[in-house]
Coordinates of C-alpha atoms and ligand atoms in Angstrom, one line a residue:
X1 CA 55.6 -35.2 -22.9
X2 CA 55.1 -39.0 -23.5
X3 CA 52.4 -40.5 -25.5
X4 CA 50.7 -41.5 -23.2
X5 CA 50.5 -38.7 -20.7
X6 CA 47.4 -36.5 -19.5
X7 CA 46.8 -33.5 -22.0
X8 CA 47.2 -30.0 -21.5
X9 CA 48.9 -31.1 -17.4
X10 CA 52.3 -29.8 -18.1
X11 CA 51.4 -26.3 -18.8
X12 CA 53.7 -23.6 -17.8
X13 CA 51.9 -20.8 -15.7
X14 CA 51.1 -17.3 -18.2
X15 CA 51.3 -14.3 -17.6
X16 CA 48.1 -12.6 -17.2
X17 CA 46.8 -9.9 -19.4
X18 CA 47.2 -6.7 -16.8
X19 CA 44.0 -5.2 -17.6
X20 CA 42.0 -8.4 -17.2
X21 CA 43.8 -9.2 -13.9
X22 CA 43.0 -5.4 -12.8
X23 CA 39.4 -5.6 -13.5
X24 CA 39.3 -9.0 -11.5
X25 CA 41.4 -7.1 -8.5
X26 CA 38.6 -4.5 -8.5
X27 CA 35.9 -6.9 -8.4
X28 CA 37.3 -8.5 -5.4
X29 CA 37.6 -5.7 -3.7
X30 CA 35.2 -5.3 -0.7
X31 CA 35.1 -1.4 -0.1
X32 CA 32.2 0.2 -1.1
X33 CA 33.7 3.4 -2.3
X34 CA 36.3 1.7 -4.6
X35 CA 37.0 3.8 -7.7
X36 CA 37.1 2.0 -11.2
X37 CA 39.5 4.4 -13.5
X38 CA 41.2 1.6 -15.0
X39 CA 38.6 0.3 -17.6
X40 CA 38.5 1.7 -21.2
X41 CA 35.0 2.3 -20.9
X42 CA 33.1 6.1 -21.3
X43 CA 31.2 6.4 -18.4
X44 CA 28.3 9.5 -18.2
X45 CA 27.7 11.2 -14.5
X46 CA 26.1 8.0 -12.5
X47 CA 29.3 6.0 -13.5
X48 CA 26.7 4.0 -15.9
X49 CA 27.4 3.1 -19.4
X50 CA 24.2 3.7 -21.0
X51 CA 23.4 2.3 -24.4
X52 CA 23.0 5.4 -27.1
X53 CA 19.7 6.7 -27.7
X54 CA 20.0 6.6 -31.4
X55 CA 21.8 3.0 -31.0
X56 CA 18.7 2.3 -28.8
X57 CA 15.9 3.4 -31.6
X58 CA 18.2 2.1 -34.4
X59 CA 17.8 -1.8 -32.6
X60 CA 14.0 -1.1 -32.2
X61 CA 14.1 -1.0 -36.4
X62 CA 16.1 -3.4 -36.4
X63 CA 14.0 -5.8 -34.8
X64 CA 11.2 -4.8 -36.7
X65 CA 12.5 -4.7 -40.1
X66 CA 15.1 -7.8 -40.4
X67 CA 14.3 -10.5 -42.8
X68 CA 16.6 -13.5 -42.1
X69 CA 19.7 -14.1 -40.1
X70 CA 21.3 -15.8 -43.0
X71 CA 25.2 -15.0 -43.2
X72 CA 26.5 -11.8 -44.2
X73 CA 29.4 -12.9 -46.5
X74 CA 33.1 -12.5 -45.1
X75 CA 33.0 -8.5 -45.9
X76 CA 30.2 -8.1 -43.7
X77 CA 27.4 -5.9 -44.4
X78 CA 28.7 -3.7 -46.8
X79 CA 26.4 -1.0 -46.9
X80 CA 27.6 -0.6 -43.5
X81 CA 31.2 -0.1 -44.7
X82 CA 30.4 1.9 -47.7
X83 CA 28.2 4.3 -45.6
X84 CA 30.7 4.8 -42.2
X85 CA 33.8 5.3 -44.7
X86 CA 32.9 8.8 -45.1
X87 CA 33.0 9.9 -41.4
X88 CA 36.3 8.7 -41.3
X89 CA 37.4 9.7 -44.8
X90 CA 35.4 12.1 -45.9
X91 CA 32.7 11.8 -48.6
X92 CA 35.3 12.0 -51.5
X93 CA 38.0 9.8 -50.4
X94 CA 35.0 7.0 -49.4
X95 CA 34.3 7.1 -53.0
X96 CA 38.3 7.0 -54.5
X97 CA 38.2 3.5 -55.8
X98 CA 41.8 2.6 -54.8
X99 CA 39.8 2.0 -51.4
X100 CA 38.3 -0.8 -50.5
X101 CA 37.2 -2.2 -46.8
X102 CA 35.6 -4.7 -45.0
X103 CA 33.5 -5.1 -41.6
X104 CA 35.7 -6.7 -39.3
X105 CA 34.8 -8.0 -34.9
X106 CA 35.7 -5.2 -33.5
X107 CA 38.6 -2.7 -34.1
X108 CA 40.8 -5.6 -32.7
X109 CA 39.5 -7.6 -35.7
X110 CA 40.7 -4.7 -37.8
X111 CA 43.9 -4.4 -36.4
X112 CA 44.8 -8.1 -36.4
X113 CA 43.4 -8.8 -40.3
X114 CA 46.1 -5.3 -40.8
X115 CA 48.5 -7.7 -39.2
X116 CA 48.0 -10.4 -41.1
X117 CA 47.7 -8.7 -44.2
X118 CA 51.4 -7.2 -43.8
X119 CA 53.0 -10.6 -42.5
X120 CA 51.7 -11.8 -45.9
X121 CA 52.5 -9.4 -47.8
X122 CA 55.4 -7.2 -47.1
X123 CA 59.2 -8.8 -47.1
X124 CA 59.9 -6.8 -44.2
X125 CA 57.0 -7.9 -42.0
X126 CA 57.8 -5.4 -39.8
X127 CA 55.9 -2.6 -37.9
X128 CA 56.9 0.6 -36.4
X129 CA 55.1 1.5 -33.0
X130 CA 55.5 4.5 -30.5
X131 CA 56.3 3.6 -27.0
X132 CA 54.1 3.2 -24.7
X133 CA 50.6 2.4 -27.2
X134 CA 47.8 0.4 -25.9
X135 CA 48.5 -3.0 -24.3
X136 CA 47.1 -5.1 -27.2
X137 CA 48.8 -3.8 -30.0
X138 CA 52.2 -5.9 -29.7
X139 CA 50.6 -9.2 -28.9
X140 CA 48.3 -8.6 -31.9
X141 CA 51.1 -8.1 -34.3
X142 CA 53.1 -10.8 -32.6
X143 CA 50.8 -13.3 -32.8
X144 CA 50.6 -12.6 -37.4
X145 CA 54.1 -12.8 -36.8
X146 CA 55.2 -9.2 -37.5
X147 CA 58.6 -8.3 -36.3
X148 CA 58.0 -5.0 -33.9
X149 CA 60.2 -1.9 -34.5
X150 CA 59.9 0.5 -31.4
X151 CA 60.3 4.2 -31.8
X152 CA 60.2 7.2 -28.8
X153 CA 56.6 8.9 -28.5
X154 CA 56.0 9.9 -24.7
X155 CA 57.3 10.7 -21.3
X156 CA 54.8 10.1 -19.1
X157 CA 56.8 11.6 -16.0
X158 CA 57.7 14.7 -18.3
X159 CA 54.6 14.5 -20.0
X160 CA 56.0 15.3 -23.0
X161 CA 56.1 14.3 -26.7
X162 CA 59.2 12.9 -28.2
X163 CA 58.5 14.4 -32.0
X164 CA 62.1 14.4 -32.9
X165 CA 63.2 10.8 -31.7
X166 CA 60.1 9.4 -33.7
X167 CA 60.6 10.9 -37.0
X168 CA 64.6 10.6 -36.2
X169 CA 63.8 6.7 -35.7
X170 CA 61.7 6.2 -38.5
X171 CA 64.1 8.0 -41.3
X172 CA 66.4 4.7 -40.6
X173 CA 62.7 2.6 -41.8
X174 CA 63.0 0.5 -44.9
X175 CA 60.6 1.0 -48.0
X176 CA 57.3 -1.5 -47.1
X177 CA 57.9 -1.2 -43.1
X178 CA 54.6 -0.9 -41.4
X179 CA 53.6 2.3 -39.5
X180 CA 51.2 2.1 -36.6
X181 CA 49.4 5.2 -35.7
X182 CA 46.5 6.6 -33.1
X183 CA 44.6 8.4 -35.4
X184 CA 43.5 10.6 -32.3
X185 CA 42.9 10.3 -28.8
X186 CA 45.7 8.4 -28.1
X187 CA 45.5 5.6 -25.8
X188 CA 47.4 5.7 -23.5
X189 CA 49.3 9.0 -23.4
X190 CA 45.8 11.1 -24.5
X191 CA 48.1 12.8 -27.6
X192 CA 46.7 14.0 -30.3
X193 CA 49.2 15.4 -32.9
X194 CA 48.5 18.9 -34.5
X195 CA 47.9 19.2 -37.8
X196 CA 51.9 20.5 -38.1
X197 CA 53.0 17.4 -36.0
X198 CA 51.0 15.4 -38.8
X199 CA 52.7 17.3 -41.7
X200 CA 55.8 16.0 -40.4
X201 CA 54.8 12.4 -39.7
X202 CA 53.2 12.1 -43.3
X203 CA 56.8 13.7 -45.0
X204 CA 58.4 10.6 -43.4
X205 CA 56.0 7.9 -44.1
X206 CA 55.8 9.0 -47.6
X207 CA 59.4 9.6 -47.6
X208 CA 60.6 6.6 -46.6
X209 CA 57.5 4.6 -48.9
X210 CA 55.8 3.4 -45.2
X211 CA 52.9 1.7 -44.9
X212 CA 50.3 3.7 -42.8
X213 CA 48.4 1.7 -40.4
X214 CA 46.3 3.7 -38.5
X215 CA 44.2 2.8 -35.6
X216 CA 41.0 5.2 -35.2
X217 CA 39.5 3.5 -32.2
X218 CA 38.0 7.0 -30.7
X219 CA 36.7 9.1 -33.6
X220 CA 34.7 12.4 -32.1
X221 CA 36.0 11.8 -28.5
X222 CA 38.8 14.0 -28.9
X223 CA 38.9 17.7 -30.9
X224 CA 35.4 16.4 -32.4
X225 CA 34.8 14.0 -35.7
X226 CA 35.9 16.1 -38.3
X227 CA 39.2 17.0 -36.9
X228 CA 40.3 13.8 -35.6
X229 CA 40.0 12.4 -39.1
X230 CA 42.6 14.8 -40.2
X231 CA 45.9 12.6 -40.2
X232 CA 43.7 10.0 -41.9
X233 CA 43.3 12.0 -44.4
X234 CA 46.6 13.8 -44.6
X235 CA 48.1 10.1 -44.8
X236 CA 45.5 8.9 -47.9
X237 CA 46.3 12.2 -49.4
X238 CA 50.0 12.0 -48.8
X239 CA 51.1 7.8 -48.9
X240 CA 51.3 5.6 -51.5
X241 CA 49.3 2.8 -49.5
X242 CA 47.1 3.1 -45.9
X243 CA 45.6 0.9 -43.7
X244 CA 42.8 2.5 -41.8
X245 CA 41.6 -0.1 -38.4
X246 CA 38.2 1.2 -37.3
X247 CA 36.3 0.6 -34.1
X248 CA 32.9 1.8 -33.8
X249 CA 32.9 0.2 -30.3
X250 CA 33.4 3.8 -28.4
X251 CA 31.9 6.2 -30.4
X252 CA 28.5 4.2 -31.1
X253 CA 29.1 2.9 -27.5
X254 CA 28.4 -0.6 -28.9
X255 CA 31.6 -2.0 -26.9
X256 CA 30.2 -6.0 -26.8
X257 CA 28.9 -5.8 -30.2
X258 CA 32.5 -6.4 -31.8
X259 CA 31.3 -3.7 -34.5
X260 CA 34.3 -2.4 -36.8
X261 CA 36.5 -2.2 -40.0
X262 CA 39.3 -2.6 -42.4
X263 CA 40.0 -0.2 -45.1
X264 CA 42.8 -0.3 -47.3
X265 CA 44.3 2.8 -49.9
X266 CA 46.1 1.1 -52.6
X267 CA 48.1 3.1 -55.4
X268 CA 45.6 2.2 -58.5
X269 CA 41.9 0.3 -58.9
X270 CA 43.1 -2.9 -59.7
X271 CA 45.9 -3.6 -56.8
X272 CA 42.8 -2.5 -54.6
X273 CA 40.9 -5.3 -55.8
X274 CA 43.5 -7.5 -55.4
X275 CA 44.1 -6.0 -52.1
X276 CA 40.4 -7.0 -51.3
X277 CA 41.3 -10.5 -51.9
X278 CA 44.1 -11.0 -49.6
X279 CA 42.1 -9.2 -47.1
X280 CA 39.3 -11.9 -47.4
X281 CA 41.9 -14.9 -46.9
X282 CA 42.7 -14.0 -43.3
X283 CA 39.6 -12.8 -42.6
X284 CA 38.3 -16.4 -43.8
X285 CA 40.5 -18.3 -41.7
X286 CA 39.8 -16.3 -38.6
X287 CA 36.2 -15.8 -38.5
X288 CA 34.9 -16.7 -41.7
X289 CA 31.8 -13.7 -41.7
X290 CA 31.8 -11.1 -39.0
X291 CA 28.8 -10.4 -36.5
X292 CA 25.7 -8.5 -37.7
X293 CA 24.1 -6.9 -35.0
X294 CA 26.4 -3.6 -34.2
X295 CA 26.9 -3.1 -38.0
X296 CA 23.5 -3.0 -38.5
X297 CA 22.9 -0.7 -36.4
X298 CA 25.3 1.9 -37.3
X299 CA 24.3 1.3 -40.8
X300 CA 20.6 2.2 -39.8
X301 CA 21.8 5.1 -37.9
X302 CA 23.7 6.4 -40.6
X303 CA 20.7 5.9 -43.2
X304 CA 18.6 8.4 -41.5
X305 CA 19.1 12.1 -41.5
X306 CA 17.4 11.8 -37.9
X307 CA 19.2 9.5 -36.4
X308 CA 22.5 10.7 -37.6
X309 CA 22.1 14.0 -36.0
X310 CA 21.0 12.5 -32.8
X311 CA 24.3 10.2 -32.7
X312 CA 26.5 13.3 -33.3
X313 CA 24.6 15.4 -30.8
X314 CA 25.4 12.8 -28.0
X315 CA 28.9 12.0 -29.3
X316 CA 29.7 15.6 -29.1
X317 CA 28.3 15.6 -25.3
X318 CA 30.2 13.0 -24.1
X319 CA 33.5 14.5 -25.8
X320 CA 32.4 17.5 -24.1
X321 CA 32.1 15.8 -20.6
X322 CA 35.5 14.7 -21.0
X323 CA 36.9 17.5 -21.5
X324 CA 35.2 19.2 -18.4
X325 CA 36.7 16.4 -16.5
X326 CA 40.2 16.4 -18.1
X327 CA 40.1 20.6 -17.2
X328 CA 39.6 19.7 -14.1
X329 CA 41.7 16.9 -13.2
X330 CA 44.9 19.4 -14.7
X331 CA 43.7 21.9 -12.2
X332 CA 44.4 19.8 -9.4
X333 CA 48.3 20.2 -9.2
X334 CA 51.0 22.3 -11.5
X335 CA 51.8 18.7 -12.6
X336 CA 48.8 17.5 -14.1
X337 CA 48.4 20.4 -16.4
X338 CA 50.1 19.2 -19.2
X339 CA 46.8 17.1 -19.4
X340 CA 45.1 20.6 -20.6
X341 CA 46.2 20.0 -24.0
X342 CA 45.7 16.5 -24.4
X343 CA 42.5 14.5 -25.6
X344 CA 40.5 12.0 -25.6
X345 CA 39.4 9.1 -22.7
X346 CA 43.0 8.4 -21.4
X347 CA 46.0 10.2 -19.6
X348 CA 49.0 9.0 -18.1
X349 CA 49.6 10.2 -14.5
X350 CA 53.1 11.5 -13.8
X351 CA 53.6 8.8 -11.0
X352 CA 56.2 6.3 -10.2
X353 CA 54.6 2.1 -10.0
X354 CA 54.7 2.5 -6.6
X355 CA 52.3 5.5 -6.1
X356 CA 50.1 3.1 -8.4
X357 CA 49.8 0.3 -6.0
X358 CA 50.1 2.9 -3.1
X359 CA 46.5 4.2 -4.8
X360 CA 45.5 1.1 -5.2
X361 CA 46.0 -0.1 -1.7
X362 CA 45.3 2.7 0.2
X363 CA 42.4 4.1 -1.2
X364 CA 40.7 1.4 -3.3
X365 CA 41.6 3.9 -6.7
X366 CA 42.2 1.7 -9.7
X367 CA 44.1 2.7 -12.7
X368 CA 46.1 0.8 -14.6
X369 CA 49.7 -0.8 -13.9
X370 CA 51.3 1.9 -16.0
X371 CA 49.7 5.3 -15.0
X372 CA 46.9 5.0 -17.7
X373 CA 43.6 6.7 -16.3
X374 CA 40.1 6.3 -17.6
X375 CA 39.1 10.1 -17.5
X376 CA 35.7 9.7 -18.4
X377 CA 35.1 7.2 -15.1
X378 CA 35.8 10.1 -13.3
X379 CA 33.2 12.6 -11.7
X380 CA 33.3 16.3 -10.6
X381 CA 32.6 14.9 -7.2
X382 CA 35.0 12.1 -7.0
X383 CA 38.1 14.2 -8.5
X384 CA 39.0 16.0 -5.3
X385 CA 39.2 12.3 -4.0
X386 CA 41.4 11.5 -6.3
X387 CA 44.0 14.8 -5.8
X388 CA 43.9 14.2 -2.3
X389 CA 45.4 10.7 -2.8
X390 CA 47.5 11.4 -5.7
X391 CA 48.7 14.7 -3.5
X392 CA 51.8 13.0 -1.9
X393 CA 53.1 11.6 -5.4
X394 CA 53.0 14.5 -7.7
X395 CA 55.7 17.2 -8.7
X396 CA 58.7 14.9 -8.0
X397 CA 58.1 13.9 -4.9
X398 CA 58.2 10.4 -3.3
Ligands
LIG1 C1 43.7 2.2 -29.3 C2 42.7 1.1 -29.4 N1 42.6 0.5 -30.6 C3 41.7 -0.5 -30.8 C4 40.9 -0.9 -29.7 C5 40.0 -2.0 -30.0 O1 38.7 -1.7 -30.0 P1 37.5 -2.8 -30.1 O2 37.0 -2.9 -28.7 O3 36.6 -2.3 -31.1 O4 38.1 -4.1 -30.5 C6 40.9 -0.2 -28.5 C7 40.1 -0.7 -27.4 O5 40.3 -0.4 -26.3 C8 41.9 0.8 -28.3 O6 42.0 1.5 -27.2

């Protein structure tokens, strides 16, 4: 470029994030009886997205009761953090004072000040991740600048779980290398390990002195909030170090609210407060002090006996839905019923890229480029629409 040349005109052309360019494929689409199952979102029976009720009387206090707007401080509101550790963690462990944690935007925020935090302070700067995982993770370490280490997970055209090749993969990991994990629900392969598959994954990790990061983006939307916490807490119990990222964006339903957290294990008090400071340099840099509202309203939710119980009651219905609909769609073909035993909002269809478009084109049914389906945007009446189209793709043929 010469000095004196136009800015920003000589840009080469991007490639375009394939969930964004999906959900602007779907908007242009004219036909009325278009099908969205390619957004990350829970959806309840209307295809609406309602906002909680305990989320909704926990704003209506909020409103009422907030002083000032003055900043929160770059760990966000902590009694926020200190509070919402234990559903994760459990009452005991959110008291263990090698942990520490901070709010962060969003469990993208988490995952990215994880990032950060091991590209500044590993020498390996490296992180292990299953293949396939959910589309952000690899740009997000990327971008800190954390060398990416891929080992087996799923066959989506098998539908089956490569145990052996991951644990095979990560015996040949170097002491400090990072580990990402989906702490349940995985997205987007719907896996959820058994508490044996997570015996053997915490052997490893602590093993081969890794560095757990795990990624709990869908806590209670799976086998239900206690049991999806337990490879958490096998892997605090188990690991030298941990790195829990925490979205409260699904389960509190607070999505545009950017409303999660960073918690870190470290192996004695004082590296944990050390630890706390090179968490708050990243964060610094990058946002300086997180957003208020969602925290504050999980925190009020989770101050009152009340409100609490009416969170978990409607969690636990919309895990439930799920599961209704994820029965259902495996009862469609001999194909599909490896989905049975899987959890959570996602599952990978057993197609080729071409029965994708073919959906797409044909019958105005959007799911994303890689077979990833939003179960919960799926309705008992719109699921035999769906085995009708996906009827000429399944059990190996086309
Ligand atoms: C596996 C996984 N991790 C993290 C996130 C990020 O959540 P948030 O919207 O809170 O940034 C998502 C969101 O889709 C996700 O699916």
């Amino acid at each position: 470029m010469t000095a004196d040349a136009p800015l920003f005109t000589g840009l080469t052309d991007q490639a375009a994030d394939g969930l964004l360019a999906l959900m602007l494929a779907y908007r242009a689409d004219a036909r009325p009886d278009k099908l969205d199952l390619g957004i990350g979102v829970y959806r309840d029976d209307n295809g609406a997205t309602p906002v909680m009720a305990a989320v909704k009387a926990a704003e209506r206090l909020l409103v009422e009761a907030q002083p000032t707007k003055v900043y929160l401080g770059v760990d966000g509101d902590v009694d926020y953090v200190r509070r919402l550790a234990a559903i994760p963690f459990g009452a005991d462990r959110a008291a263990d004072e090698r942990l520490i944690g901070m709010q962060t935007p969003g469990g993208t925020g988490a995952l990215r000040l994880a990032a950060e935090l091991i590209a500044a302070n590993t020498a390996p700067r490296r992180v292990w991740i299953g293949a396939p995982t959910w589309a952000n993770h690899i740009p997000i370490f990327r971008a800190a600048g954390v060398e990416i280490a891929a080992h087996p997970l799923f066959d989506p055209l098998t539908q089956s779980l490569d145990l052996d090749g991951m644990v095979a993969a990560l015996e040949t990991a170097g002491a400090g290398d990072a580990l990402l994990l989906h702490g349940c629900c995985h997205n987007p392969a719907g896996i959820d390990f058994t508490p044996d598959q997570w015996e053997r994954i915490a052997d490893v990790a602590a093993r081969r002195r890794l560095i757990p990061i795990v990624d709990l983006a869908y806590q209670g939307l799976g086998r239900g909030l206690e049991a999806d916490a337990h490879g958490t807490r096998l892997l605090f119990d188990r690991c030298e170090t941990l790195l829990l990222a925490y979205s409260c964006d699904k389960n509190f339903g607070l999505y545009r609210e950017r409303t999660g957290a960073l918690w870190a294990k470290a192996p004695d008090a004082a590296s944990a407060s050390r630890l706390h400071i090179a968490m708050r340099n990243p964060a610094r840099s990058a946002w300086s002090m997180p957003p208020d509202h969602g925290a504050a309203v999980v925190r009020i939710i989770l101050e009152r006996d009340d409100l609490t119980r009416e969170w978990r009651a409607e969690l636990e219905q919309m895990r439930l839905r799920v599961l209704g609909l994820r029965e259902s769609l495996a009862a469609l073909h001999p194909a599909l019923a490896g989905l049975r035993a899987q959890t959570g909002m996602f599952a990978m269809l057993p197609i080729s890229h071409d029965a994708v478009m073919a959906l797409r084109r044909d019958h105005g049914i959007y799911i994303a480029d890689d077979g990833r389906l939003n179960v919960a945007g799926l309705t008992e009446a719109n699921i035999p629409r769906l085995g009708a189209a996906l009827a000429p793709w399944l059990g190996g043929r086309r």
